The first five atom37 places (N, CA, C, CB, O) and aatype in JSON, in Angstrom:
{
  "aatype": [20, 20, 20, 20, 20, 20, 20, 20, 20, 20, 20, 20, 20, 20, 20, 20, 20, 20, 20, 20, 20, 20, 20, 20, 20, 20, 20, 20, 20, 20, 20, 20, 20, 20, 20, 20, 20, 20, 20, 20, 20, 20, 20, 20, 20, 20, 20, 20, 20, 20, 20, 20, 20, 20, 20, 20, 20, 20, 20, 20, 20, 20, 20, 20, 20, 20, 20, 20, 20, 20, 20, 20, 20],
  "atom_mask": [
    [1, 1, 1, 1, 1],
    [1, 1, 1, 1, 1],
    [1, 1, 1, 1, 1],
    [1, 1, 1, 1, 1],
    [1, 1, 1, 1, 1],
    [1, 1, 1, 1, 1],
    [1, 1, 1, 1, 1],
    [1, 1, 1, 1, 1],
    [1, 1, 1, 1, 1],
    [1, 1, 1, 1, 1],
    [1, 1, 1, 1, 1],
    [1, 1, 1, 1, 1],
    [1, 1, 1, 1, 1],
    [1, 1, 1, 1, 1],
    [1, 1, 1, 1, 1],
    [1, 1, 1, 1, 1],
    [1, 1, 1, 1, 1],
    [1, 1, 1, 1, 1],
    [1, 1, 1, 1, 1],
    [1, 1, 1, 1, 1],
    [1, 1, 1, 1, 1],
    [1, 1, 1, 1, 1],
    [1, 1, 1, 1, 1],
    [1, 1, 1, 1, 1],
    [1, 1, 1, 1, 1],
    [1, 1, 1, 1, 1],
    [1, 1, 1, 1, 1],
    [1, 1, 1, 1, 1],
    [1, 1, 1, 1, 1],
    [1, 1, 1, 1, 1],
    [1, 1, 1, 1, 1],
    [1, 1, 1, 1, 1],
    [1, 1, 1, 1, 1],
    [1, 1, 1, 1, 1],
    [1, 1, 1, 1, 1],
    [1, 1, 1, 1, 1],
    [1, 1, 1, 1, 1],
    [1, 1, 1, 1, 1],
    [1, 1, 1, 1, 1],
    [1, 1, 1, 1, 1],
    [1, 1, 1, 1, 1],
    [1, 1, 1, 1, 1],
    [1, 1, 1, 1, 1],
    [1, 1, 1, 1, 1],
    [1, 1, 1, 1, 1],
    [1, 1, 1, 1, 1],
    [1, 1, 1, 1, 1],
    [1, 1, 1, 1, 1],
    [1, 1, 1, 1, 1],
    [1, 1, 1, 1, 1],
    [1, 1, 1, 1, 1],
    [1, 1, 1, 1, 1],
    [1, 1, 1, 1, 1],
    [1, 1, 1, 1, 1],
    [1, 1, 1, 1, 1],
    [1, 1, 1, 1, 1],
    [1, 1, 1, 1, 1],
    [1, 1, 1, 1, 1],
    [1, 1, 1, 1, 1],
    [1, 1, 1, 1, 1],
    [1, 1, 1, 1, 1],
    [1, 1, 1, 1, 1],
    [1, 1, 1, 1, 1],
    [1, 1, 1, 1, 1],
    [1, 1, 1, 1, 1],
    [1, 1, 1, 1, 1],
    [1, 1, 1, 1, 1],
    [1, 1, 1, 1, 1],
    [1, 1, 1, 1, 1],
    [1, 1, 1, 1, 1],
    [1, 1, 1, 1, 1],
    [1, 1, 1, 1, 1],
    [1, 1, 1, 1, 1]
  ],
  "atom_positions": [
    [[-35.84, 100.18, 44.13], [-35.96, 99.24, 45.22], [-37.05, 99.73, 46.18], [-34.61, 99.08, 45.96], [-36.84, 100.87, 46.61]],
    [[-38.24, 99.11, 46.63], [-38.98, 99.13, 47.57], [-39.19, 98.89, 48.95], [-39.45, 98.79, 47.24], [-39.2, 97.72, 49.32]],
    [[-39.34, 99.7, 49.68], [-39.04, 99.06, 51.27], [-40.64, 99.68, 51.73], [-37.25, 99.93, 52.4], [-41.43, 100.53, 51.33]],
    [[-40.55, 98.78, 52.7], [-41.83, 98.97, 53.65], [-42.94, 98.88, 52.94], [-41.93, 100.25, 54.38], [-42.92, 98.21, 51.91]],
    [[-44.13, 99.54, 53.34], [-45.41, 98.83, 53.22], [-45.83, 98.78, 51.21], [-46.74, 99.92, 54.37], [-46.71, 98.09, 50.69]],
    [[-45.03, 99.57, 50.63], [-44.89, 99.93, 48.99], [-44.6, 98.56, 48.68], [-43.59, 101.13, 48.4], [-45.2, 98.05, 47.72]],
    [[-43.69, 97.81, 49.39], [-42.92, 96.73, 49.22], [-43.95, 95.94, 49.1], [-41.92, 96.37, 50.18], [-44.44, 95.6, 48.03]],
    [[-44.45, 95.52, 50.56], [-45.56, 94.52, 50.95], [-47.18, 94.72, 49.97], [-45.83, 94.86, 52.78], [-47.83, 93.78, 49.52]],
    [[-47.39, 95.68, 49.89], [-48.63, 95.91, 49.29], [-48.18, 95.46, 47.51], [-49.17, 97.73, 49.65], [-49.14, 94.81, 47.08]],
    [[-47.15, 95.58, 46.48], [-47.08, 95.17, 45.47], [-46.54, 93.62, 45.6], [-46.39, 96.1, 44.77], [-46.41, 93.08, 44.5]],
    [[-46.23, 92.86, 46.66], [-45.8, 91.93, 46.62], [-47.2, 90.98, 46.97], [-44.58, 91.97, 47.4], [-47.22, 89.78, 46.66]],
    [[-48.25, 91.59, 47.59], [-49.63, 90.77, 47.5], [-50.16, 91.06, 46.15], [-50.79, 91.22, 48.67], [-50.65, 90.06, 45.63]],
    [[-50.23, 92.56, 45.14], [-50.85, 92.71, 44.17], [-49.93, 91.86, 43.17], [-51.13, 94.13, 43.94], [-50.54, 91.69, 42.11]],
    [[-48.71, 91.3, 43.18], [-47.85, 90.04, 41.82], [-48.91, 88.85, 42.68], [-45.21, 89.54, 41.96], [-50.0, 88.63, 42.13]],
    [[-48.62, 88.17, 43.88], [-49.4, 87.27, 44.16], [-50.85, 86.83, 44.07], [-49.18, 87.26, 44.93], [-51.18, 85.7, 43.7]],
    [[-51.74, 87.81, 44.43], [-52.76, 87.62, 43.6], [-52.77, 87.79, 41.79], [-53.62, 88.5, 44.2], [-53.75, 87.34, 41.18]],
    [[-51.93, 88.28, 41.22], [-52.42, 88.19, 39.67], [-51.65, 86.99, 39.22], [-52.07, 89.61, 38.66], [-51.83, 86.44, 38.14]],
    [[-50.66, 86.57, 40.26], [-50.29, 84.86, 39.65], [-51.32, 83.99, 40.0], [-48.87, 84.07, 40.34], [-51.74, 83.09, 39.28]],
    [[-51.75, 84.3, 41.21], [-53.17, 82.67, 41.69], [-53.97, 82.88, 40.75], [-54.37, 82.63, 43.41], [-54.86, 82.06, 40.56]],
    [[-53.88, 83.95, 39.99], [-55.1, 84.27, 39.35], [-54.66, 83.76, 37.97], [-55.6, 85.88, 39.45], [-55.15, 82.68, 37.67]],
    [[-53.94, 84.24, 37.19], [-53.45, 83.36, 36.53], [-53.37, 81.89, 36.11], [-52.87, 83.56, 36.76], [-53.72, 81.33, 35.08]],
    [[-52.5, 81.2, 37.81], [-52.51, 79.88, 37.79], [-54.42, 79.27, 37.61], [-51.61, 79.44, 39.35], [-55.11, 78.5, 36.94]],
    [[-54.5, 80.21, 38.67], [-56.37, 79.38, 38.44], [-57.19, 79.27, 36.86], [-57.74, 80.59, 39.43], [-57.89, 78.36, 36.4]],
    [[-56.71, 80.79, 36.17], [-57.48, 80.6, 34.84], [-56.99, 79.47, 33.99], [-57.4, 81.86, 33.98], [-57.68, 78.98, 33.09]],
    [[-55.52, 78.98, 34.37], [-54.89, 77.94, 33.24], [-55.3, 76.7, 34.26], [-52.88, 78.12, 32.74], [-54.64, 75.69, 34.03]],
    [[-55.97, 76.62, 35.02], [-56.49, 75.29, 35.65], [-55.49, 74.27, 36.59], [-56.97, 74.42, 34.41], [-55.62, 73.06, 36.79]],
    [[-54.56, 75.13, 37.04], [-53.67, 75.37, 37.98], [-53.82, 75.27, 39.79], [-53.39, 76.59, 37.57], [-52.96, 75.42, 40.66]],
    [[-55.22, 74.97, 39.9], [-55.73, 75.44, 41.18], [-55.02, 75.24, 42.08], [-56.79, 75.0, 41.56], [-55.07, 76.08, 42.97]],
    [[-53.94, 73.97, 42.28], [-53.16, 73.59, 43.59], [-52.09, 74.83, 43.86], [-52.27, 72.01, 43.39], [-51.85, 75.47, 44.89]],
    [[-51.63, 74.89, 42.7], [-50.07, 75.87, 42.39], [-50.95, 77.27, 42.79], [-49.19, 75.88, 40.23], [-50.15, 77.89, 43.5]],
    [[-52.09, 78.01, 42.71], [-52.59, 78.7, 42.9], [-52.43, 78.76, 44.43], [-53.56, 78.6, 42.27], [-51.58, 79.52, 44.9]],
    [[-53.02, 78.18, 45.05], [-53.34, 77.77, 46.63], [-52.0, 77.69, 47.41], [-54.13, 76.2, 46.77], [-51.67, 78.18, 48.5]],
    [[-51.39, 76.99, 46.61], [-49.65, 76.78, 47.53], [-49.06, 78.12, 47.42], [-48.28, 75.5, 46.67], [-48.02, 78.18, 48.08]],
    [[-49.42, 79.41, 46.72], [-48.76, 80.57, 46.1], [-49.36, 81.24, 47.28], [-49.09, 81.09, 44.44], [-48.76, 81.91, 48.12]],
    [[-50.45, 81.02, 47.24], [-51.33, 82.52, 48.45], [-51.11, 81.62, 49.86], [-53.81, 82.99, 48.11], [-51.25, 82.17, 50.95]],
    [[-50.83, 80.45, 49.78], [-50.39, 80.15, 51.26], [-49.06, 80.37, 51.44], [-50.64, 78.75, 51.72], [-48.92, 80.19, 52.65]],
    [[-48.06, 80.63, 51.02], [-46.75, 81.24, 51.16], [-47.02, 81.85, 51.6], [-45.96, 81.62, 50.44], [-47.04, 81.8, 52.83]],
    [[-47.58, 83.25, 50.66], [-47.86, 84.27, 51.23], [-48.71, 84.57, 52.19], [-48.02, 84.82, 50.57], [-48.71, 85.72, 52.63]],
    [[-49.72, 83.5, 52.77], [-50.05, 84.09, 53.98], [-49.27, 83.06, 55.41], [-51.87, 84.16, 53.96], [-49.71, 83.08, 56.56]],
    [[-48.43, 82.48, 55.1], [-47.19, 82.4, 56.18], [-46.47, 83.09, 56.26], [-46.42, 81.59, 56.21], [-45.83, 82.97, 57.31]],
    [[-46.13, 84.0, 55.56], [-45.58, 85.11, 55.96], [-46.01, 86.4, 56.62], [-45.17, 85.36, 55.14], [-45.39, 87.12, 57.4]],
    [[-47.37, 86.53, 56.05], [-48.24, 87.6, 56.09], [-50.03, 87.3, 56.68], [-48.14, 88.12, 54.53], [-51.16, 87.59, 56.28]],
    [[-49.37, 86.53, 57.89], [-50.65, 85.96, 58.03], [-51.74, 86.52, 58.56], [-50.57, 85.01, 58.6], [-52.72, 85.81, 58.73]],
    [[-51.8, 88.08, 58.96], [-52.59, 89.05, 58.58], [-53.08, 89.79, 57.44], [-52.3, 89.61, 59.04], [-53.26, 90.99, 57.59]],
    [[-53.34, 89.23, 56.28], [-53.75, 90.22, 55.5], [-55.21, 89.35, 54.76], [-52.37, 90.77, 54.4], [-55.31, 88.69, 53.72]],
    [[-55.93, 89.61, 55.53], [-57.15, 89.27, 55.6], [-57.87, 88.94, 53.97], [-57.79, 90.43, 56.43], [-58.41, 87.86, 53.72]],
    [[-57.79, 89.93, 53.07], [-58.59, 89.49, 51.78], [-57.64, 88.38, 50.66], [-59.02, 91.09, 50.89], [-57.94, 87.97, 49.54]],
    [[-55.74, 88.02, 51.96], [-55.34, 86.71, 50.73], [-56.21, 85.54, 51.01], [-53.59, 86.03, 50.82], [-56.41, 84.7, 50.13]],
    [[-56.96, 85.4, 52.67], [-57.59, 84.13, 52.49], [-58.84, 84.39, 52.0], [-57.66, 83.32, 53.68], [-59.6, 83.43, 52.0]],
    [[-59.3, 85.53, 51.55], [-60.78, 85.17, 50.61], [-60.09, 85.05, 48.97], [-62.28, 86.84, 50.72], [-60.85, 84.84, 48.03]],
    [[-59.01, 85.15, 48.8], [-58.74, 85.1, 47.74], [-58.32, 83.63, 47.31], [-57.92, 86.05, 47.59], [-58.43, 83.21, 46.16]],
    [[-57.73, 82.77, 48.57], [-57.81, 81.02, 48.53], [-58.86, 80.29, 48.87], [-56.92, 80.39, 49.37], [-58.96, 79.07, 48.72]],
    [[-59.8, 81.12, 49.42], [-61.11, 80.47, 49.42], [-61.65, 80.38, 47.45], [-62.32, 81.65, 50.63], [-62.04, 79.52, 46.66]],
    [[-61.39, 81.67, 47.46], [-62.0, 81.42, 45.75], [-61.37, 80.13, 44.71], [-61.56, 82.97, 44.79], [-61.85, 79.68, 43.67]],
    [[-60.1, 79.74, 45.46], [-59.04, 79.02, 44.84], [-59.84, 77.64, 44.87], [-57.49, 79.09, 45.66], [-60.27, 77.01, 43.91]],
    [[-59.97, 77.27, 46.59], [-61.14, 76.21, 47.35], [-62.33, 76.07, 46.63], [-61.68, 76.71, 48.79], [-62.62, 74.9, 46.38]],
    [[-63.12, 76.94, 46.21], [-64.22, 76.82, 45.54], [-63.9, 76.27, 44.61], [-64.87, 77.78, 45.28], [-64.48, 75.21, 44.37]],
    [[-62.98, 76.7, 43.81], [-63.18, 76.39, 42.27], [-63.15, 75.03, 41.74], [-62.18, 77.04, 41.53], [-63.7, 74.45, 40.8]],
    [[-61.82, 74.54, 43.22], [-62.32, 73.25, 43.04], [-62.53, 72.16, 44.18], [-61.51, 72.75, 42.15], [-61.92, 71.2, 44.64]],
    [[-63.79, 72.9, 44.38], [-65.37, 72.1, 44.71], [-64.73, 71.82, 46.4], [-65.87, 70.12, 43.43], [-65.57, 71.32, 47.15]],
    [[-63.65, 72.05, 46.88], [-63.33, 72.46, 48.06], [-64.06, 73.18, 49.09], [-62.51, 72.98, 47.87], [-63.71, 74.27, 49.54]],
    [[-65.14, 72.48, 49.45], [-66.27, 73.72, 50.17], [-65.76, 74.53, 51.44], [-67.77, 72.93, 50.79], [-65.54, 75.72, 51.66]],
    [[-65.67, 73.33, 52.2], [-66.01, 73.54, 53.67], [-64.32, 74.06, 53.79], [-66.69, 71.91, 54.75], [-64.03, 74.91, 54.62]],
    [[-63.38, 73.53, 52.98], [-61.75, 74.6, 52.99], [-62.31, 75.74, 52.63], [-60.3, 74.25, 51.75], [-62.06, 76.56, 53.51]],
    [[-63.04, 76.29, 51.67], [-63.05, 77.77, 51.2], [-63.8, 78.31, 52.48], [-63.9, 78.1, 49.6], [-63.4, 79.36, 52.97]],
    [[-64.72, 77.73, 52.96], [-66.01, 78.18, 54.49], [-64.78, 78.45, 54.79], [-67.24, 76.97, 55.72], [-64.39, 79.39, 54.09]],
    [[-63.96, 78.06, 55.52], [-62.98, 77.49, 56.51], [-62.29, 79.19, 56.23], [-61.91, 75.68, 56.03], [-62.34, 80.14, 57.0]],
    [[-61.63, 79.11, 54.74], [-60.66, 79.84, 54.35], [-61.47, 81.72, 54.75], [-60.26, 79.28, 52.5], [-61.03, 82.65, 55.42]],
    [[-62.39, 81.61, 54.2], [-63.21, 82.96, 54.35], [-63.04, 82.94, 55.83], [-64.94, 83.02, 53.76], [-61.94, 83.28, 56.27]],
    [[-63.76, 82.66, 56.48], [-64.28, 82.76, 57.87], [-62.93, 83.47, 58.54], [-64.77, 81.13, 58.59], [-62.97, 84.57, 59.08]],
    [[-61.53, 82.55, 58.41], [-60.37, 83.05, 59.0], [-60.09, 84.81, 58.36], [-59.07, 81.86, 58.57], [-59.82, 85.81, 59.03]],
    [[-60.23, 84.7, 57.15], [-60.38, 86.36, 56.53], [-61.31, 87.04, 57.03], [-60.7, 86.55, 55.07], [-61.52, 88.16, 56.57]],
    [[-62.05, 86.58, 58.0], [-63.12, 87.87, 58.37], [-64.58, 88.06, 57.5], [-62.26, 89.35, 58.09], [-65.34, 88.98, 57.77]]
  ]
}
């Protein structure tokens, strides 16, 4: 069982390899709704919104991915 930041830090590394996932099987929404969970919860952790910007891009979502980066820093 994991507590504290061990916890939080493998619970962004399953979430990114599912968006990532969902995105390679052409999934992009289910991708996007996955890393926005997680950043309502965690709405500091700066590289999940470059990681839904990539989601935004992929599909053709510009000015959301601008949008999405920019808030990541």
């Amino acid at each position: 069982f994991l507590m504290g930041s061990d916890w939080v830090a493998n619970w962004q590394t399953l979430t990114i390899l599912r968006s990532m996932g969902l995105q390679n099987a052409g999934r992009c929404d289910e991708a996007a709704a996955l890393i926005k969970g997680y950043l309502a919860r965690n709405p500091k952790a700066r590289e999940m919104y470059h990681n839904l910007a990539g989601v935004y891009y992929q599909q053709g979502r510009y000015e959301e991915a601008i949008a999405a980066a920019e808030k990541g820093g």
